[in-house]
Short mmCIF file of C-alpha atoms and ligand atoms in Angstrom, two decimals:
data_model
loop_
_atom_site.label_atom_id
_atom_site.label_comp_id
_atom_site.label_asym_id
_atom_site.label_seq_id
_atom_site.Cartn_x
_atom_site.Cartn_y
_atom_site.Cartn_z
CA UNK A 543 -9.00 -14.62 7.25
CA UNK A 544 -5.39 -14.72 8.16
CA UNK A 545 -4.68 -12.05 5.64
CA UNK A 546 -6.97 -9.58 7.51
CA UNK A 547 -5.36 -10.61 10.74
CA UNK A 548 -1.88 -10.02 9.73
CA UNK A 549 -2.55 -6.70 8.06
CA UNK A 550 -4.43 -5.66 11.22
CA UNK A 551 -1.36 -6.70 13.41
CA UNK A 552 0.80 -4.88 11.02
CA UNK A 553 -1.09 -1.52 11.67
CA UNK A 554 -0.85 -2.08 15.43
CA UNK A 555 2.90 -2.93 15.23
CA UNK A 556 3.53 0.34 13.21
CA UNK A 557 1.50 2.15 15.97
CA UNK A 558 3.15 0.93 18.99
CA UNK A 559 6.51 1.67 17.38
CA UNK A 560 5.75 5.29 16.71
CA UNK A 561 6.03 6.50 20.50
CA UNK A 562 6.84 10.06 19.52
CA UNK A 563 3.90 10.27 17.31
CA UNK A 564 1.44 8.85 19.96
CA UNK A 565 2.73 11.55 22.35
CA UNK A 566 2.49 14.19 19.63
CA UNK A 567 -1.02 13.23 18.56
CA UNK A 568 -2.36 13.67 22.36
CA UNK A 569 -0.99 17.11 22.44
CA UNK A 570 -3.53 18.60 19.99
CA UNK A 571 -6.70 17.27 21.70
CA UNK A 572 -5.19 18.34 25.04
CA UNK A 573 -4.47 21.86 23.74
CA UNK A 574 -8.34 22.14 22.74
CA UNK A 575 -9.35 20.64 26.16
CA UNK A 576 -7.22 22.86 28.43
CA UNK A 577 -7.31 26.04 26.28
CA UNK A 578 -10.96 25.96 25.30
CA UNK A 579 -12.12 24.21 28.34
CA UNK A 580 -10.68 26.67 30.77
CA UNK A 581 -10.71 29.59 28.35
CA UNK A 582 -14.16 29.44 27.22
CA UNK A 583 -15.66 27.89 30.26
CA UNK A 584 -16.86 31.07 32.15
CA UNK A 585 -18.55 32.43 29.13
CA UNK A 586 -20.25 29.03 28.46
CA UNK A 587 -21.36 28.73 32.13
CA UNK A 588 -22.88 32.52 31.92
CA UNK A 589 -24.74 31.57 28.88
CA UNK A 590 -26.55 28.82 30.80
CA UNK A 591 -25.00 25.99 28.97
CA UNK A 592 -23.39 24.25 31.90
CA UNK A 593 -19.69 23.17 32.46
CA UNK A 594 -17.90 23.61 28.94
CA UNK A 595 -15.22 21.00 30.05
CA UNK A 596 -18.02 18.50 30.43
CA UNK A 597 -19.25 19.53 27.01
CA UNK A 598 -16.14 19.59 25.09
CA UNK A 599 -14.54 16.39 26.35
CA UNK A 600 -16.54 13.94 24.02
CA UNK A 601 -15.96 16.53 21.11
CA UNK A 602 -12.16 16.22 21.76
CA UNK A 603 -12.36 12.45 21.94
CA UNK A 604 -14.25 12.47 18.68
CA UNK A 605 -11.51 14.60 17.23
CA UNK A 606 -8.82 12.32 18.01
CA UNK A 607 -10.75 9.28 16.65
CA UNK A 608 -11.66 11.25 13.41
CA UNK A 609 -7.95 12.24 12.89
CA UNK A 610 -6.24 9.02 13.55
CA UNK A 611 -8.77 7.04 11.56
CA UNK A 612 -8.85 9.13 8.59
CA UNK A 613 -5.11 9.24 8.53
CA UNK A 614 -4.81 5.62 8.93
CA UNK A 615 -6.98 5.38 5.73
CA UNK A 616 -4.75 7.90 4.12
CA UNK A 617 -1.83 5.77 5.26
CA UNK A 618 -2.42 4.30 1.70
CA UNK A 619 -0.45 7.21 0.38
CA UNK A 620 2.73 6.40 2.51
CA UNK A 621 2.40 2.76 1.62
CA UNK A 622 2.26 3.79 -2.04
CA UNK A 623 5.15 6.12 -1.60
CA UNK A 624 7.23 3.40 0.17
CA UNK A 625 6.29 0.67 -1.99
CA UNK A 626 4.55 -1.55 0.53
CA UNK A 627 1.16 -1.18 -1.10
CA UNK A 628 2.38 -3.01 -4.24
CA UNK A 629 3.43 -5.96 -2.15
CA UNK A 630 -0.09 -6.34 -0.70
CA UNK A 631 -1.84 -5.56 -3.98
CA UNK A 632 -0.22 -8.40 -6.07
CA UNK A 633 -0.81 -10.95 -3.25
CA UNK A 634 -3.15 -13.90 -3.88
CA UNK A 635 -5.73 -12.40 -1.48
CA UNK A 636 -8.87 -10.69 -2.59
CA UNK A 637 -8.36 -7.11 -2.45
CA UNK A 638 -11.54 -6.72 -0.15
CA UNK A 639 -9.62 -8.67 2.34
CA UNK A 640 -6.64 -6.39 2.12
CA UNK A 641 -8.89 -3.42 2.46
CA UNK A 642 -10.80 -4.85 5.67
CA UNK A 643 -7.39 -5.67 7.28
CA UNK A 644 -5.99 -2.28 6.87
CA UNK A 645 -9.34 -0.51 7.84
CA UNK A 646 -9.82 -2.63 11.15
CA UNK A 647 -6.07 -2.08 11.88
CA UNK A 648 -6.56 1.70 11.49
CA UNK A 649 -9.72 1.73 13.36
CA UNK A 650 -8.19 -0.21 16.20
CA UNK A 651 -5.51 2.40 16.52
CA UNK A 652 -8.04 5.18 16.49
CA UNK A 653 -10.13 3.66 19.08
CA UNK A 654 -6.93 3.27 21.31
CA UNK A 655 -6.36 6.96 20.68
CA UNK A 656 -9.79 7.88 21.58
CA UNK A 657 -9.49 6.05 24.82
CA UNK A 658 -6.03 7.70 25.73
CA UNK A 659 -7.66 11.01 25.19
CA UNK A 660 -10.78 10.04 27.28
CA UNK A 661 -8.39 9.14 30.12
CA UNK A 662 -6.67 12.63 29.61
CA UNK A 663 -10.12 14.21 29.86
CA UNK A 664 -10.90 12.27 33.01
CA UNK A 665 -7.72 13.47 34.60
CA UNK A 666 -8.57 17.09 33.63
CA UNK A 667 -11.81 16.69 35.46
CA UNK A 668 -14.17 15.26 33.07
CA UNK A 669 -16.95 13.14 34.66
CA UNK A 670 -19.42 10.89 32.64
CA UNK A 671 -22.81 10.53 34.30
CA UNK A 672 -21.80 6.86 35.09
CA UNK A 673 -18.63 5.01 34.37
CA UNK A 674 -20.54 2.18 32.90
CA UNK A 675 -21.54 4.19 29.83
CA UNK A 676 -18.09 4.34 28.83
CA UNK A 677 -18.46 1.15 26.99
CA UNK A 678 -21.39 2.63 25.00
CA UNK A 679 -19.27 5.67 24.22
CA UNK A 680 -16.69 3.05 22.82
CA UNK A 681 -19.30 1.61 20.64
CA UNK A 682 -19.78 5.03 19.04
CA UNK A 683 -16.00 5.43 18.79
CA UNK A 684 -15.99 2.16 16.74
CA UNK A 685 -18.42 3.45 14.35
CA UNK A 686 -16.75 6.89 13.97
CA UNK A 687 -13.35 5.07 13.43
CA UNK A 688 -14.74 2.61 10.88
CA UNK A 689 -16.57 5.40 8.98
CA UNK A 690 -13.68 7.70 8.57
CA UNK A 691 -11.02 4.95 7.99
CA UNK A 692 -13.14 3.88 5.18
CA UNK A 693 -13.45 7.48 3.99
CA UNK A 694 -9.58 7.76 4.06
CA UNK A 695 -9.20 4.68 1.96
CA UNK A 696 -11.79 5.93 -0.52
CA UNK A 697 -9.89 9.20 -0.97
CA UNK A 698 -6.40 7.62 -0.60
CA UNK A 699 -7.22 5.22 -3.38
CA UNK A 700 -7.65 7.83 -5.91
CA UNK A 701 -4.46 9.92 -5.00
CA UNK A 702 -1.04 9.31 -6.73
CA UNK A 703 1.19 10.94 -4.10
CA UNK A 704 1.37 13.06 -0.92
CA UNK A 705 0.75 16.31 -2.63
CA UNK A 706 -2.95 16.15 -2.09
CA UNK A 707 -2.59 15.36 1.61
CA UNK A 708 -2.42 19.07 2.81
CA UNK A 709 -5.47 19.97 0.78
CA UNK A 710 -7.44 17.12 2.21
CA UNK A 711 -6.36 18.22 5.74
CA UNK A 712 -7.50 21.76 5.20
CA UNK A 713 -10.56 21.32 3.01
CA UNK A 714 -11.87 17.94 4.46
CA UNK A 715 -10.65 16.99 7.83
CA UNK A 716 -10.69 20.33 9.43
CA UNK A 717 -14.19 21.39 8.23
CA UNK A 718 -15.37 18.09 9.30
CA UNK A 719 -14.18 18.58 12.81
CA UNK A 720 -15.27 22.28 13.03
CA UNK A 721 -18.54 21.62 11.87
CA UNK A 722 -19.46 18.77 13.99
CA UNK A 723 -20.50 20.35 17.14
CA UNK A 724 -17.34 19.21 18.87
CA UNK A 725 -16.78 22.58 20.22
CA UNK A 726 -20.09 24.29 20.18
CA UNK A 727 -23.65 23.17 20.96
CA UNK A 728 -25.71 22.29 17.83
CA UNK A 729 -28.77 24.35 19.00
CA UNK A 730 -30.15 27.78 17.99
CA UNK A 731 -27.57 27.84 14.90
CA UNK A 732 -28.18 30.01 11.92
CA UNK A 733 -30.25 27.96 9.24
CA UNK A 734 -27.45 27.38 6.77
CA UNK A 735 -24.95 26.36 9.47
CA UNK A 736 -27.62 23.99 10.99
CA UNK A 737 -27.98 22.35 7.60
CA UNK A 738 -24.16 21.88 7.08
CA UNK A 739 -23.66 20.53 10.60
CA UNK A 740 -26.46 17.97 10.07
CA UNK A 741 -24.64 16.69 6.84
CA UNK A 742 -21.52 16.20 8.75
CA UNK A 743 -21.30 12.49 9.93
CA UNK A 744 -19.06 13.40 12.82
CA UNK A 745 -21.81 15.52 14.31
CA UNK A 746 -23.77 12.34 14.95
CA UNK A 747 -20.90 10.51 16.30
CA UNK A 748 -20.12 13.21 18.90
CA UNK A 749 -23.79 13.64 19.62
CA UNK A 750 -24.15 9.99 20.29
CA UNK A 751 -21.09 10.08 22.70
CA UNK A 752 -22.66 12.97 24.43
CA UNK A 753 -25.92 11.19 24.71
CA UNK A 754 -24.37 8.29 26.66
CA UNK A 755 -21.69 10.02 28.33
CA UNK A 756 -23.65 13.14 29.31
CA UNK A 757 -27.27 12.15 28.79
CA UNK A 758 -27.73 15.24 26.61
CA UNK A 759 -28.42 14.81 22.85
CA UNK A 760 -29.60 16.87 19.84
CA UNK A 761 -30.44 14.27 17.36
CA UNK A 762 -31.35 11.47 19.74
CA UNK A 763 -28.84 8.67 20.51
CA UNK A 764 -30.86 6.23 18.31
CA UNK A 765 -30.76 8.46 15.24
CA UNK A 766 -27.08 8.85 15.85
CA UNK A 767 -26.63 5.20 15.94
CA UNK A 768 -28.61 4.61 12.69
CA UNK A 769 -26.97 7.49 10.66
CA UNK A 770 -23.42 6.24 11.63
CA UNK A 771 -24.28 2.70 10.59
CA UNK A 772 -25.89 3.71 7.29
CA UNK A 773 -23.09 6.16 6.23
CA UNK A 774 -20.40 4.03 7.65
CA UNK A 775 -21.64 1.04 5.46
CA UNK A 776 -21.79 2.91 2.42
CA UNK A 777 -18.50 4.51 2.85
CA UNK A 778 -17.09 1.10 3.59
CA UNK A 779 -18.53 -0.29 0.31
CA UNK A 780 -17.31 2.69 -1.64
CA UNK A 781 -13.94 2.60 0.02
CA UNK A 782 -13.53 -1.12 -0.89
CA UNK A 783 -14.70 -0.59 -4.52
CA UNK A 784 -12.13 2.30 -4.88
CA UNK A 785 -9.38 0.15 -3.32
CA UNK A 786 -10.20 -2.64 -5.74
CA UNK A 787 -9.48 -0.26 -8.68
CA UNK A 788 -6.10 0.89 -7.54
CA UNK A 789 -3.39 0.81 -10.38
CA UNK A 790 0.22 1.54 -9.64
CA UNK B 734 3.18 -20.42 -19.48
CA UNK B 735 3.08 -16.81 -20.54
CA UNK B 736 1.53 -15.45 -23.67
CA UNK B 737 1.51 -11.89 -24.65
CA UNK B 738 -0.16 -10.70 -27.86
CA UNK B 739 -0.04 -7.15 -29.25
CA UNK B 740 0.27 -5.71 -25.95
CA UNK B 741 -0.11 -1.88 -25.86
CA UNK B 742 -0.03 0.50 -22.93
CA UNK B 743 -0.25 4.34 -23.34
CA UNK B 744 -0.03 6.95 -20.71
CA UNK B 745 -1.87 9.97 -22.22
CA UNK B 746 -0.42 10.60 -25.57
CA UNK B 747 2.83 8.58 -24.83
CA UNK B 748 3.14 4.95 -25.66
CA UNK B 749 5.15 3.14 -23.31
CA UNK B 750 4.45 -0.50 -24.66
CA UNK B 751 3.78 -0.78 -28.30
CA UNK B 752 2.45 -3.83 -29.92
CA UNK B 753 4.66 -6.48 -27.92
CA UNK B 754 3.96 -10.15 -28.57
CA UNK B 755 6.02 -13.03 -27.05
CA UNK B 756 5.60 -16.38 -25.39
CA UNK B 757 7.64 -18.04 -22.48
CA UNK B 758 7.47 -21.67 -22.29
CA UNK B 759 6.83 -23.47 -19.03
CA UNK B 760 10.09 -24.00 -17.14
CA UNK B 761 11.96 -21.43 -19.29
CA UNK B 762 14.16 -18.47 -18.01
CA UNK B 763 13.31 -15.61 -20.17
CA UNK B 764 15.27 -12.34 -19.91
CA UNK B 765 13.68 -9.25 -21.01
CA UNK B 766 16.29 -6.65 -21.86
CA UNK B 767 16.07 -2.92 -23.00
CA UNK B 768 17.43 0.49 -22.16
CA UNK B 769 16.14 2.76 -19.44
CA UNK B 770 12.38 3.61 -20.16
CA UNK B 771 12.02 0.93 -22.76
CA UNK B 772 8.78 -0.42 -21.08
CA UNK B 773 10.07 -3.60 -19.32
CA UNK B 774 8.57 -2.61 -16.00
CA UNK B 775 5.37 -1.47 -17.58
CA UNK B 776 4.93 -4.85 -19.22
CA UNK B 777 5.59 -6.67 -16.00
CA UNK B 778 3.14 -4.50 -14.11
CA UNK B 779 0.47 -5.41 -16.71
CA UNK B 780 1.24 -9.00 -16.41
CA UNK B 781 1.03 -8.97 -12.50
CA UNK B 782 -2.43 -7.25 -12.36
CA UNK B 783 -0.93 -3.86 -11.26
CA UNK B 784 -1.83 -2.02 -14.47
CA UNK B 785 -4.69 -2.69 -17.09
CA UNK B 786 -3.52 -2.95 -20.68
CA UNK B 787 -4.73 -0.25 -23.13
CA UNK B 788 -5.20 -3.13 -25.58
CA UNK B 789 -3.83 -6.62 -26.33
CA UNK B 790 -3.88 -9.93 -24.60
CA UNK B 791 -2.06 -11.66 -21.80
CA UNK B 792 -2.23 -15.07 -20.45
CA UNK B 793 -0.57 -16.49 -17.60
CA UNK B 794 -1.09 -20.27 -17.25
CA UNK B 795 -4.15 -19.79 -19.57
CA UNK B 796 -5.72 -16.90 -17.39
CA UNK B 797 -6.14 -13.32 -18.33
CA UNK B 798 -4.60 -11.26 -15.32
CA UNK B 799 -6.86 -8.38 -16.04
CA UNK B 800 -9.99 -10.21 -15.80
CA UNK B 801 -9.26 -13.22 -13.39
CA UNK B 802 -6.96 -11.15 -11.16
CA UNK B 803 -7.29 -13.49 -8.05
CA UNK B 804 -6.67 -16.64 -10.06
CA UNK B 805 -3.70 -14.99 -11.80
CA UNK B 806 -2.10 -13.79 -8.62
CA UNK B 807 -2.12 -17.34 -7.26
CA UNK B 808 0.21 -18.22 -10.20
CA UNK B 809 3.05 -15.75 -9.80
CA UNK B 810 5.45 -14.25 -7.46
CA UNK B 811 7.39 -11.07 -8.00
CA UNK B 812 10.50 -8.95 -6.94
CA UNK B 813 9.87 -5.45 -7.83
CA UNK B 814 12.42 -2.99 -9.34
CA UNK B 815 11.32 -0.41 -6.76
CA UNK B 816 11.41 -1.00 -2.82
CA UNK B 817 8.21 -2.74 -1.50
CA UNK B 818 9.27 -3.52 2.19
CA UNK B 819 7.67 -2.07 5.22
CA UNK B 820 10.44 -0.18 6.85
CA UNK B 821 8.83 -0.01 10.44
CA UNK B 822 8.69 -3.99 10.42
CA UNK B 823 11.74 -6.12 11.11
CA UNK B 824 13.05 -8.40 8.37
CA UNK B 825 11.60 -11.30 10.09
CA UNK B 826 8.07 -9.53 10.15
CA UNK B 827 8.33 -8.63 6.59
CA UNK B 828 8.75 -12.15 5.58
CA UNK B 829 5.98 -13.35 8.10
CA UNK B 830 3.54 -10.89 6.44
CA UNK B 831 4.37 -12.19 2.96
CA UNK B 832 4.23 -15.72 4.10
CA UNK B 833 0.72 -15.19 5.44
CA UNK B 834 -0.41 -13.28 2.38
CA UNK B 835 0.86 -16.05 0.12
CA UNK B 836 -0.71 -18.81 2.14
CA UNK B 837 2.66 -20.63 3.01
CA UNK B 838 1.66 -22.94 5.92
CA UNK B 839 3.06 -22.09 9.36
CA UNK B 840 5.26 -25.29 9.51
CA UNK B 841 6.74 -24.58 6.10
CA UNK B 842 7.11 -20.81 6.68
CA UNK B 843 9.42 -20.66 9.59
CA UNK B 844 12.10 -23.05 8.49
CA UNK B 845 12.11 -21.50 5.16
CA UNK B 846 12.41 -18.03 6.44
CA UNK B 847 15.41 -19.21 8.38
CA UNK B 848 16.94 -20.74 5.37
CA UNK B 849 16.42 -17.66 3.15
CA UNK B 850 17.60 -15.13 5.74
CA UNK B 851 20.84 -17.42 6.18
CA UNK B 852 21.29 -17.74 2.42
CA UNK B 853 20.98 -13.97 1.86
CA UNK B 854 23.24 -13.24 4.96
CA UNK B 855 20.43 -11.38 6.90
CA UNK B 856 19.83 -13.90 9.66
CA UNK B 857 21.95 -11.88 12.24
CA UNK B 858 19.76 -8.85 11.44
CA UNK B 859 16.47 -10.52 11.47
CA UNK B 860 14.99 -8.49 14.28
CA UNK B 861 16.10 -5.04 13.04
CA UNK B 862 13.68 -2.78 11.54
CA UNK B 863 14.13 -2.66 7.90
CA UNK B 864 14.69 1.08 7.76
CA UNK B 865 18.03 0.63 9.42
CA UNK B 866 19.20 -1.57 6.64
CA UNK B 867 21.65 -0.60 3.95
CA UNK B 868 20.41 -0.48 0.28
CA UNK B 869 21.86 -3.74 -0.57
CA UNK B 870 20.55 -5.49 2.57
CA UNK B 871 17.00 -4.18 1.74
CA UNK B 872 17.44 -5.62 -1.82
CA UNK B 873 18.68 -8.93 -0.46
CA UNK B 874 15.52 -9.07 1.78
CA UNK B 875 13.14 -8.35 -1.09
CA UNK B 876 14.77 -11.16 -3.11
CA UNK B 877 14.64 -13.42 0.00
CA UNK B 878 10.95 -12.65 0.24
CA UNK B 879 10.25 -13.52 -3.52
CA UNK B 880 11.53 -16.98 -2.82
CA UNK B 881 9.38 -17.63 0.35
CA UNK B 882 6.59 -19.25 -1.50
CA UNK B 883 7.13 -21.28 -4.81
CA UNK B 884 5.00 -19.76 -7.49
CA UNK B 885 4.41 -21.14 -10.98
CA UNK B 886 5.97 -18.03 -12.62
CA UNK B 887 8.55 -15.70 -10.82
CA UNK B 888 8.98 -12.28 -12.13
CA UNK B 889 12.32 -10.66 -11.29
CA UNK B 890 12.48 -6.93 -12.33
CA UNK B 891 16.19 -5.95 -12.00
CA UNK B 892 16.86 -8.05 -8.89
CA UNK B 893 20.50 -7.55 -8.96
CA UNK B 894 20.18 -3.77 -8.78
CA UNK B 895 22.61 -2.41 -6.25
CA UNK B 896 23.94 -5.88 -5.06
CA UNK B 897 27.46 -6.85 -4.59
CA UNK B 898 29.03 -9.61 -6.87
CA UNK B 899 28.59 -12.29 -4.03
CA UNK B 900 25.00 -11.70 -3.60
CA UNK B 901 24.44 -11.56 -7.48
CA UNK B 902 26.05 -14.91 -7.67
CA UNK B 903 24.00 -16.27 -4.91
CA UNK B 904 20.74 -15.02 -6.47
CA UNK B 905 21.24 -16.45 -9.88
CA UNK B 906 22.39 -19.68 -8.35
CA UNK B 907 19.25 -19.80 -6.30
CA UNK B 908 17.15 -18.94 -9.58
CA UNK B 909 18.68 -21.68 -11.37
CA UNK B 910 17.95 -24.03 -8.58
CA UNK B 911 14.18 -23.37 -8.20
CA UNK B 912 14.11 -23.30 -12.02
CA UNK B 913 15.47 -26.72 -12.28
CA UNK B 914 14.01 -28.43 -9.12
CA UNK B 915 10.64 -26.85 -9.13
CA UNK B 916 10.23 -26.00 -12.92
CA UNK B 917 9.42 -22.55 -11.88
CA UNK B 918 9.15 -20.38 -15.09
CA UNK B 919 11.25 -17.20 -14.67
CA UNK B 920 10.72 -13.80 -16.42
CA UNK B 921 13.48 -11.43 -15.59
CA UNK B 922 15.04 -7.99 -16.52
CA UNK B 923 18.49 -6.86 -16.05
CA UNK B 924 20.97 -4.30 -17.28
CA UNK B 925 23.91 -6.79 -16.90
CA UNK B 926 24.15 -8.62 -20.25
CA UNK B 927 26.66 -11.07 -18.96
CA UNK B 928 24.00 -12.30 -16.41
CA UNK B 929 21.27 -12.65 -19.07
CA UNK B 930 23.72 -14.53 -21.29
CA UNK B 931 24.60 -17.02 -18.50
CA UNK B 932 21.25 -17.47 -16.95
CA UNK B 933 18.63 -17.11 -19.68
CA UNK B 934 17.38 -19.64 -22.10
CA UNK B 935 15.90 -17.08 -24.21
CA UNK B 936 15.92 -13.23 -24.34
CA UNK B 937 13.59 -10.46 -25.75
CA UNK B 938 15.03 -7.17 -26.44
CA UNK B 939 12.60 -4.14 -26.17
CA UNK B 940 13.33 -0.67 -27.22
CA UNK B 941 11.08 2.48 -27.19
CA UNK B 942 8.20 0.12 -26.29
CA UNK B 943 8.86 -2.24 -29.24
CA UNK B 944 10.21 -5.71 -29.27
CA UNK B 945 13.18 -5.54 -31.55
CA UNK B 946 14.71 -9.08 -31.18
CA UNK B 947 13.95 -12.29 -29.44
CA UNK B 948 15.68 -15.77 -29.45
CA UNK B 949 18.42 -17.72 -27.56
CA UNK B 950 21.55 -15.59 -26.62
CA UNK B 951 23.37 -17.46 -29.18
CA UNK B 952 20.87 -16.71 -31.95
CA UNK B 953 20.79 -12.95 -31.05
CA UNK B 954 24.50 -12.81 -31.31
CA UNK B 955 24.66 -14.68 -34.51
CA UNK B 956 21.88 -12.41 -35.81
CA UNK B 957 23.58 -9.14 -35.07
CA UNK B 958 27.01 -10.51 -36.07
CA UNK B 959 28.55 -9.83 -32.66
CA UNK B 960 30.73 -11.51 -30.05
CA UNK B 961 29.05 -10.71 -27.01
CA UNK B 962 25.42 -10.16 -25.78
CA UNK B 963 26.51 -6.53 -24.77
CA UNK B 964 27.69 -5.74 -28.45
CA UNK B 965 24.42 -7.24 -29.73
CA UNK B 966 22.33 -5.14 -27.21
CA UNK B 967 24.06 -1.96 -28.42
CA UNK B 968 23.80 -2.79 -32.00
CA UNK B 969 20.15 -3.52 -31.56
CA UNK B 970 19.16 -0.56 -29.32
CA UNK B 971 21.80 2.07 -30.42
CA UNK B 972 24.32 3.81 -28.08
CA UNK B 973 22.57 7.09 -27.15
CA UNK B 974 21.54 7.31 -23.44
CA UNK B 975 17.85 7.57 -22.89
CA UNK B 976 16.73 10.85 -21.55
CA UNK B 977 13.92 10.68 -19.16
CA UNK B 978 13.70 14.24 -17.84
CA UNK B 979 10.20 15.35 -16.85
CA UNK B 980 9.09 18.60 -18.53
CA UNK B 981 6.46 20.81 -17.08
CA UNK B 982 3.89 19.21 -19.30
CA UNK B 983 4.83 16.10 -17.45
CA UNK B 984 4.35 17.66 -14.28
CA UNK B 985 0.88 18.83 -15.32
CA UNK B 986 -0.18 15.54 -16.36
CA UNK B 987 1.05 14.24 -12.98
CA UNK B 988 -1.30 16.85 -11.19
CA UNK B 989 -4.14 16.09 -13.41
CA UNK B 990 -3.71 12.37 -12.82
CA UNK B 991 -3.82 12.89 -9.05
CA UNK B 992 -7.24 14.46 -9.27
CA UNK B 993 -8.76 12.40 -11.88
CA UNK B 994 -9.11 9.51 -9.46
CA UNK B 995 -8.30 5.96 -10.49
CA UNK B 996 -9.21 6.75 -14.12
CA UNK B 997 -6.33 8.39 -15.66
N1 ATP C 2189 2.49 5.85 -14.66
C1 ATP C 2189 3.08 6.37 -15.50
N2 ATP C 2189 2.62 7.61 -16.29
C2 ATP C 2189 3.38 8.05 -17.33
N3 ATP C 2189 4.42 7.64 -17.91
C3 ATP C 2189 4.87 6.30 -17.39
C4 ATP C 2189 4.27 5.77 -16.17
N4 ATP C 2189 4.93 4.65 -15.82
C5 ATP C 2189 6.09 4.57 -16.73
N5 ATP C 2189 5.87 5.60 -17.73
C6 ATP C 2189 6.95 5.73 -18.79
O1 ATP C 2189 6.78 4.73 -19.74
C7 ATP C 2189 8.11 4.47 -20.13
C8 ATP C 2189 8.49 2.98 -19.77
O2 ATP C 2189 8.74 2.84 -18.29
P1 ATP C 2189 9.28 1.45 -17.69
O3 ATP C 2189 9.33 1.62 -16.31
O4 ATP C 2189 8.38 0.44 -18.17
O5 ATP C 2189 10.67 1.44 -18.24
P2 ATP C 2189 11.85 0.21 -17.83
O6 ATP C 2189 12.12 -0.41 -19.25
O7 ATP C 2189 11.38 -0.59 -16.78
O8 ATP C 2189 13.18 1.15 -17.60
P3 ATP C 2189 14.28 1.00 -16.54
O9 ATP C 2189 15.39 0.16 -17.25
O10 ATP C 2189 14.67 2.41 -16.23
O11 ATP C 2189 13.59 0.30 -15.40
C9 ATP C 2189 9.03 5.44 -19.53
O12 ATP C 2189 9.20 6.43 -20.61
C10 ATP C 2189 8.30 5.94 -18.49
O13 ATP C 2189 8.45 7.46 -18.16
MG1 MG C 2190 12.07 -0.99 -14.96
#
C-alpha cells in the first residue's frame, strides 16, 4: 500500500512543480471555450439548440481530463527515457501496485485539471442547473480519468521511445476528442458517424457530465455510468497486464 | 548465491550474450569485465528481472528471476549504468521513494538517508531538484540510493562511471564495508582494471557475449602471463576498439520493435 501511496504522491509533486505546464494546459480548453463558445453560439442558438456555452463547457472539461489522464499514462515513455521506470520495475513491489500508484496519481492530476477548467467555465458564464450536481460531475471525471490513464499505460507499455507519441496524439487522442460529442450534439448524425461516436468511451463520459450538470442526455446517465465502469475496468486490467510485461 | 548456466540472449539475429555460465558464492565480490558492448549490462538485466533470457538458467539465492520475479526482487539491489533518478524530485525525495519501495522502515530510513547523503557529500544539496545536479552528483546519488536498503546481492553496473577519484575511493570503501559487515554478495562491472584488481575476489571476463576467462585476479594474470590485470584484459580481449555504430538496418529494427509491442 505504501508503494501505491508514494508513487501517487510523486505524480502530484511533479504536477505541482510544473507551473508553466499547468497554465499552458489551461490555454487549450480556454481557446475552445471562448472561440467556439462565442463564435458558434449564435448559429447554435438559431438552430434551436440553446446556449452553446452551456453545451460545450462539459465537453471542454472532458477534454482536459482526457488529455491530462492519457498523457499521465503515456508519462511512462518519459520515465523510460529518463530511466526512472527501471528503478520502479526492479523494486520488490508487485508491478500491479506500481501500475495502480501511477494510474491513481495521473488520474488525480487529471481531475484537478478538470476542476480548474470547470472553474474557468463558470467564470466565462457557465451555470450548472444546480451547484450540488458538481460532485456528481466529479464522479464522471474520476471515471474518465481512470479509463484514459489506463489506456495511456496500456499503450505506453508497448512503446520503446517517444517517436510514437505524435502518432498517438494525431490518430488516437484527437479523434477520441472530436468524435465524442464534446463539441456537437450527438443527435441526428449520419448513421456511420453515429456508430463511431457511440464507440468512443469519451462520448459517455461527456454525456454523463451533461446529464448531471445540464439535465440533458443522449444515452441516459445510467447507461453512461455502466459503460464507463465496464470499459474502464477492462482497460485497467489490460493496462496492468501490459505493464507487467514491460522489458527494458 | 548466483548461478548462471548456458545463458543466451539474442536481439533479432544478434547474439548479445552467448552461452555464459558462472557462479558467485555468498559474500563474494565478483567483477564482470569486458569491452564496450560485450554483454555485461544485458547479463545484469536478465539477472534483475528486466529482460527475459532467450535460453539458459539463472538462480539468485535459489530462485529463477524470470519466473519468481517478486521473490527474486526482494533479494537484490542495483545501481544501474544509465541514469534512473527522477529529475523533478529532490535528492531527499528520490531516496524517500526508494526507501518506501524497498520497505525500509521509517525509523531506519531517515537516519540512513542522512548518513548516506553525508557520506557521498550531497547533504547540503538534499533539497535541490536532481535535474540541477552535475553528472557526478547524480551518479553519487544513484550510488547512495543503492545502499539505502541492505540486499543479499548488490549489482553495481559501472558504478564509478564519471566519478572523481575521491568519490571512487569512498564508494569502494563502502562496498567493502557492507560486504564484510553484512555479507552482501557483490556483482560489479567496471572499466577500471585497477579497481577490479583491488576490490574483487574473483573476476569473469566477457567478450562478444562469451565468457573468455574467470578466476581470481592473480590466477588470471598467471594464466595470461602478464604483470597487471590491464595487460591480461587486453591480451584476452584484443586491443581493437569496439564499434557500436547503428546502421540503417538497426534503425529499422528499432522502429519495428516500437510497433510490435512488448514482444520483440
Ligand atoms: N535492446 C537491445 N536491442 C538490440 N541490441 C541490444 C539491446 N540491448 C543491448 N544490445 C546490444 O547488445 C550488446 C551488449 O550490450 P550491453 O549493454 O550488454 O554491453 P556492455 O557490456 O554493458 O557494454 P558497455 O561497457 O558499453 O556498457 C551490444 O552490442 C548492444 O548493442
Ligand atoms: Mg553496460
